[in-house]
Amino acid sequence: QVLLVQSGAEVKKPGSSVKVSCKAPGDTFTSYAISWVRQTPGQRPEWMGKIIPILGKTDYAQKFQGRVTITADKSTRTAYIEVTSLTFDDTAVYFCARDRPAVAGHFDYWGQGTLVTVSA
Amino acid sequence: DIQMTQSPSSLSASVGDRVTITCQASQGIGTFLNWYQQKPGKAPQLLIYDASNLEMGVPSRFSGSGSGTDFTFTISSLQPEDIATYYCQQYDDLPTFGGGTKVQSK
């Protein structure tokens, strides 16, 4: 079992930023990618982007280009997603998931999810 | 983006029933399709990858088939623990998910 552990729930004001973390086992960082997927209540999951930690290479969904940054700290085996200029529409559960390095889209292990609430 | 359309959006079935869900892609995706199960408050769980391959540890009552634009997901004999929402997801292009099928108990 591969355990991805995410940071806790956040409440943010519109216009602010949020940074969510995802701690992964060592082999995930050296051999896999980590993708970020968010899900608003009652809606389908939405892929946001991914990082190959050993290379630092990132890919983003076009919708989030310029507003989302994914990073990875190899020393702590932790991946991060930062979302800026938050709006009410960014209220969602944010998941990290282990992914294949070559092609995004094989999410075989997931974090527990982090609820981000954007509220005035 | 490749659009994924699932049907039905919800269904009711009894324990032991055969359940079938379909997923249609807006363009051909080969067999670059996965199926996930999601229970309330939990992350999705990968069940089927590459259209028809059973993920390790997943019961054999789950199966998938199809290629190109049309795919099918089947539960051969519904069990109580299968009550959940199911999503298809393509990865021929950047990943996109279907709208989900909520499987409820009749």
Short mmCIF file of C-alpha atoms in Angstrom, two decimals:
data_model
loop_
_atom_site.label_atom_id
_atom_site.label_comp_id
_atom_site.label_asym_id
_atom_site.label_seq_id
_atom_site.Cartn_x
_atom_site.Cartn_y
_atom_site.Cartn_z
CA GLN A 1 0.00 0.00 0.00
CA VAL A 2 1.37 3.39 -1.01
CA LEU A 3 0.41 6.11 1.43
CA LEU A 4 0.15 9.72 0.27
CA VAL A 5 -0.52 12.08 3.18
CA GLN A 6 -1.92 15.53 2.53
CA SER A 7 -2.08 18.67 4.66
CA GLY A 8 -5.20 19.73 6.49
CA ALA A 9 -8.26 21.74 5.48
CA GLU A 10 -7.90 25.42 4.64
CA VAL A 11 -10.26 28.40 4.65
CA LYS A 12 -9.17 31.29 2.45
CA LYS A 13 -10.46 34.68 1.37
CA PRO A 14 -11.17 35.47 -2.28
CA GLY A 15 -8.07 36.84 -3.99
CA SER A 16 -5.67 35.05 -1.65
CA SER A 17 -3.53 31.95 -2.29
CA VAL A 18 -3.42 28.45 -0.86
CA LYS A 19 -0.64 25.87 -0.81
CA VAL A 20 -1.46 22.20 -0.21
CA SER A 21 1.16 19.57 0.50
CA CYS A 22 1.39 15.84 -0.26
CA LYS A 23 4.02 13.65 1.41
CA ALA A 24 4.91 10.47 -0.48
CA PRO A 25 7.07 7.36 0.02
CA GLY A 26 10.62 7.45 -1.32
CA ASP A 27 10.09 5.27 -4.37
CA THR A 28 7.18 7.44 -5.50
CA PHE A 29 9.52 10.39 -5.67
CA THR A 30 12.20 8.56 -7.59
CA SER A 31 10.12 6.48 -9.98
CA TYR A 32 6.74 8.12 -10.48
CA ALA A 33 4.98 11.41 -11.05
CA ILE A 34 2.49 13.10 -8.76
CA SER A 35 -0.67 14.57 -10.22
CA TRP A 36 -3.15 16.93 -8.61
CA VAL A 37 -6.89 16.43 -9.13
CA ARG A 38 -9.63 18.56 -7.63
CA GLN A 39 -13.31 17.87 -7.16
CA THR A 40 -16.08 20.30 -6.34
CA PRO A 41 -19.09 18.87 -4.50
CA GLY A 42 -21.19 16.60 -6.70
CA GLN A 43 -18.98 17.18 -9.73
CA ARG A 44 -16.56 15.09 -11.74
CA PRO A 45 -12.87 15.10 -10.80
CA GLU A 46 -10.72 17.60 -12.70
CA TRP A 47 -7.02 17.07 -13.44
CA MET A 48 -4.97 20.16 -12.70
CA GLY A 49 -1.38 19.19 -13.43
CA LYS A 50 1.51 16.95 -12.52
CA ILE A 51 5.17 16.93 -11.59
CA ILE A 52 7.93 14.37 -12.09
CA PRO A 53 9.80 15.02 -8.83
CA ILE A 54 13.16 13.58 -9.85
CA LEU A 55 13.23 15.88 -12.90
CA GLY A 56 11.19 18.80 -11.61
CA LYS A 57 9.26 18.70 -14.89
CA THR A 58 5.68 19.94 -14.74
CA ASP A 59 2.61 19.85 -16.98
CA TYR A 60 -0.57 21.81 -16.39
CA ALA A 61 -4.12 21.72 -17.66
CA GLN A 62 -4.61 24.76 -19.85
CA LYS A 63 -7.41 26.00 -17.58
CA PHE A 64 -4.95 26.43 -14.70
CA GLN A 65 -1.88 27.69 -16.57
CA GLY A 66 -0.51 30.80 -14.85
CA ARG A 67 -2.59 30.42 -11.70
CA VAL A 68 -1.35 27.07 -10.40
CA THR A 69 2.19 26.05 -9.52
CA ILE A 70 3.24 22.50 -8.67
CA THR A 71 6.58 21.92 -6.96
CA ALA A 72 8.39 19.09 -5.20
CA ASP A 73 10.94 19.00 -2.39
CA LYS A 74 13.05 15.85 -2.81
CA SER A 75 14.64 16.22 0.63
CA THR A 76 11.27 15.84 2.38
CA ARG A 77 9.53 13.79 -0.35
CA THR A 78 6.76 16.36 -0.41
CA ALA A 79 4.88 17.73 -3.41
CA TYR A 80 2.98 21.00 -3.32
CA ILE A 81 0.29 22.72 -5.30
CA GLU A 82 -0.23 26.46 -4.97
CA VAL A 83 -3.33 28.12 -6.33
CA THR A 84 -3.36 31.92 -6.52
CA SER A 85 -6.12 34.51 -7.04
CA LEU A 86 -8.69 32.26 -5.37
CA THR A 87 -12.36 32.64 -6.22
CA PHE A 88 -15.44 30.96 -4.76
CA ASP A 89 -15.25 28.48 -7.68
CA ASP A 90 -11.97 27.14 -6.27
CA THR A 91 -13.81 25.68 -3.27
CA ALA A 92 -13.11 21.97 -3.71
CA VAL A 93 -11.36 18.91 -2.36
CA TYR A 94 -7.83 18.77 -3.73
CA PHE A 95 -6.25 15.32 -4.15
CA CYS A 96 -2.72 14.27 -4.98
CA ALA A 97 -2.27 10.97 -6.76
CA ARG A 98 0.62 8.79 -7.88
CA ASP A 99 0.90 8.85 -11.66
CA ARG A 100 3.06 7.44 -14.42
CA PRO A 101 5.97 9.72 -15.38
CA ALA A 102 5.60 9.42 -19.16
CA VAL A 103 1.89 10.03 -19.68
CA ALA A 104 -0.44 11.68 -17.17
CA GLY A 105 -3.54 9.73 -16.24
CA HIS A 106 -2.84 6.50 -14.35
CA PHE A 107 -3.83 7.44 -10.80
CA ASP A 108 -3.25 4.26 -8.81
CA TYR A 109 -2.78 5.68 -5.32
CA TRP A 110 -4.39 8.81 -3.88
CA GLY A 111 -3.99 11.08 -0.90
CA GLN A 112 -6.90 11.50 1.49
CA GLY A 113 -7.87 14.88 0.02
CA THR A 114 -7.66 18.44 1.35
CA LEU A 115 -10.78 20.59 1.52
CA VAL A 116 -10.13 24.17 0.48
CA THR A 117 -12.99 26.54 1.21
CA VAL A 118 -12.99 30.02 -0.27
CA SER A 119 -15.20 32.23 1.83
CA ALA A 120 -15.54 35.95 2.43
CA ASP B 1 -10.00 18.70 -24.44
CA ILE B 2 -11.48 15.24 -25.01
CA GLN B 3 -15.01 15.11 -23.60
CA MET B 4 -16.17 11.95 -21.84
CA THR B 5 -19.88 11.18 -21.64
CA GLN B 6 -21.13 8.52 -19.24
CA SER B 7 -24.54 6.92 -19.08
CA PRO B 8 -26.65 6.49 -17.18
CA SER B 9 -25.96 9.24 -14.64
CA SER B 10 -27.56 7.07 -11.97
CA LEU B 11 -29.09 3.63 -11.62
CA SER B 12 -30.74 1.47 -8.99
CA ALA B 13 -29.93 -2.21 -8.74
CA SER B 14 -30.34 -5.13 -6.36
CA VAL B 15 -27.63 -7.33 -4.87
CA GLY B 16 -26.71 -9.94 -7.45
CA ASP B 17 -27.74 -7.82 -10.45
CA ARG B 18 -25.53 -7.29 -13.44
CA VAL B 19 -24.70 -3.60 -13.80
CA THR B 20 -23.45 -2.00 -17.01
CA ILE B 21 -22.18 1.55 -17.50
CA THR B 22 -21.13 3.07 -20.79
CA CYS B 23 -18.65 5.81 -21.56
CA GLN B 24 -18.21 7.59 -24.88
CA ALA B 25 -15.23 9.72 -25.87
CA SER B 26 -15.58 12.75 -28.14
CA GLN B 27 -12.77 11.36 -30.30
CA GLY B 28 -10.90 8.08 -30.60
CA ILE B 29 -8.68 7.31 -27.61
CA GLY B 30 -7.55 3.77 -28.37
CA THR B 31 -7.66 1.94 -25.06
CA PHE B 32 -6.34 4.83 -22.97
CA LEU B 33 -9.25 4.62 -20.56
CA ASN B 34 -9.54 3.92 -16.84
CA TRP B 35 -12.47 3.28 -14.51
CA TYR B 36 -12.62 4.45 -10.89
CA GLN B 37 -14.93 3.83 -7.95
CA GLN B 38 -15.57 6.63 -5.48
CA LYS B 39 -17.40 6.42 -2.17
CA PRO B 40 -18.61 9.52 -0.29
CA GLY B 41 -15.82 11.43 1.41
CA LYS B 42 -13.12 9.23 -0.13
CA ALA B 43 -10.66 9.49 -2.98
CA PRO B 44 -11.40 7.63 -6.21
CA GLN B 45 -10.01 4.10 -6.44
CA LEU B 46 -8.60 2.72 -9.68
CA LEU B 47 -10.44 -0.45 -10.73
CA ILE B 48 -9.73 -0.94 -14.44
CA TYR B 49 -6.85 0.49 -16.48
CA ASP B 50 -6.16 0.50 -20.22
CA ALA B 51 -9.87 -0.22 -20.82
CA SER B 52 -9.87 -3.85 -19.75
CA ASN B 53 -7.09 -4.62 -17.25
CA LEU B 54 -8.08 -5.31 -13.67
CA GLU B 55 -6.02 -3.39 -11.12
CA MET B 56 -4.27 -5.64 -8.60
CA GLY B 57 -6.49 -6.54 -5.66
CA VAL B 58 -9.75 -5.58 -7.37
CA PRO B 59 -12.44 -8.29 -7.37
CA SER B 60 -12.99 -10.14 -10.64
CA ARG B 61 -16.69 -9.20 -10.75
CA PHE B 62 -15.50 -5.87 -12.18
CA SER B 63 -14.59 -5.77 -15.87
CA GLY B 64 -14.15 -3.33 -18.72
CA SER B 65 -14.12 -3.46 -22.49
CA GLY B 66 -14.04 -1.26 -25.56
CA SER B 67 -11.70 0.80 -27.71
CA GLY B 68 -11.80 3.91 -29.84
CA THR B 69 -14.77 5.96 -28.66
CA ASP B 70 -17.07 3.45 -26.90
CA PHE B 71 -16.39 1.69 -23.63
CA THR B 72 -18.32 -0.47 -21.20
CA PHE B 73 -17.85 -1.15 -17.50
CA THR B 74 -19.61 -4.13 -15.91
CA ILE B 75 -20.21 -5.42 -12.42
CA SER B 76 -21.22 -9.03 -12.96
CA SER B 77 -22.99 -9.48 -9.62
CA LEU B 78 -23.56 -6.34 -7.56
CA GLN B 79 -22.47 -6.53 -3.93
CA PRO B 80 -23.51 -4.15 -1.11
CA GLU B 81 -20.01 -2.69 -0.96
CA ASP B 82 -20.25 -1.70 -4.65
CA ILE B 83 -22.72 1.11 -3.90
CA ALA B 84 -20.69 4.11 -5.08
CA THR B 85 -20.14 6.50 -7.96
CA TYR B 86 -18.13 5.27 -10.93
CA TYR B 87 -16.09 7.44 -13.28
CA CYS B 88 -14.40 6.77 -16.58
CA GLN B 89 -11.26 8.77 -17.38
CA GLN B 90 -9.27 9.06 -20.59
CA TYR B 91 -5.57 9.74 -20.91
CA ASP B 92 -4.98 9.74 -24.65
CA ASP B 93 -4.71 13.51 -24.18
CA LEU B 94 -4.41 15.41 -20.89
CA PRO B 95 -6.69 13.50 -18.50
CA THR B 96 -10.43 14.15 -18.37
CA PHE B 97 -13.17 12.35 -16.47
CA GLY B 98 -16.70 11.37 -17.32
CA GLY B 99 -19.63 12.83 -15.40
CA GLY B 100 -20.03 9.79 -13.19
CA THR B 101 -22.65 7.08 -12.63
CA LYS B 102 -24.15 6.82 -9.18
CA VAL B 103 -25.05 3.20 -8.40
CA GLN B 104 -27.74 3.00 -5.74
CA SER B 105 -29.42 0.13 -3.96
CA LYS B 106 -32.91 -0.78 -5.17
#
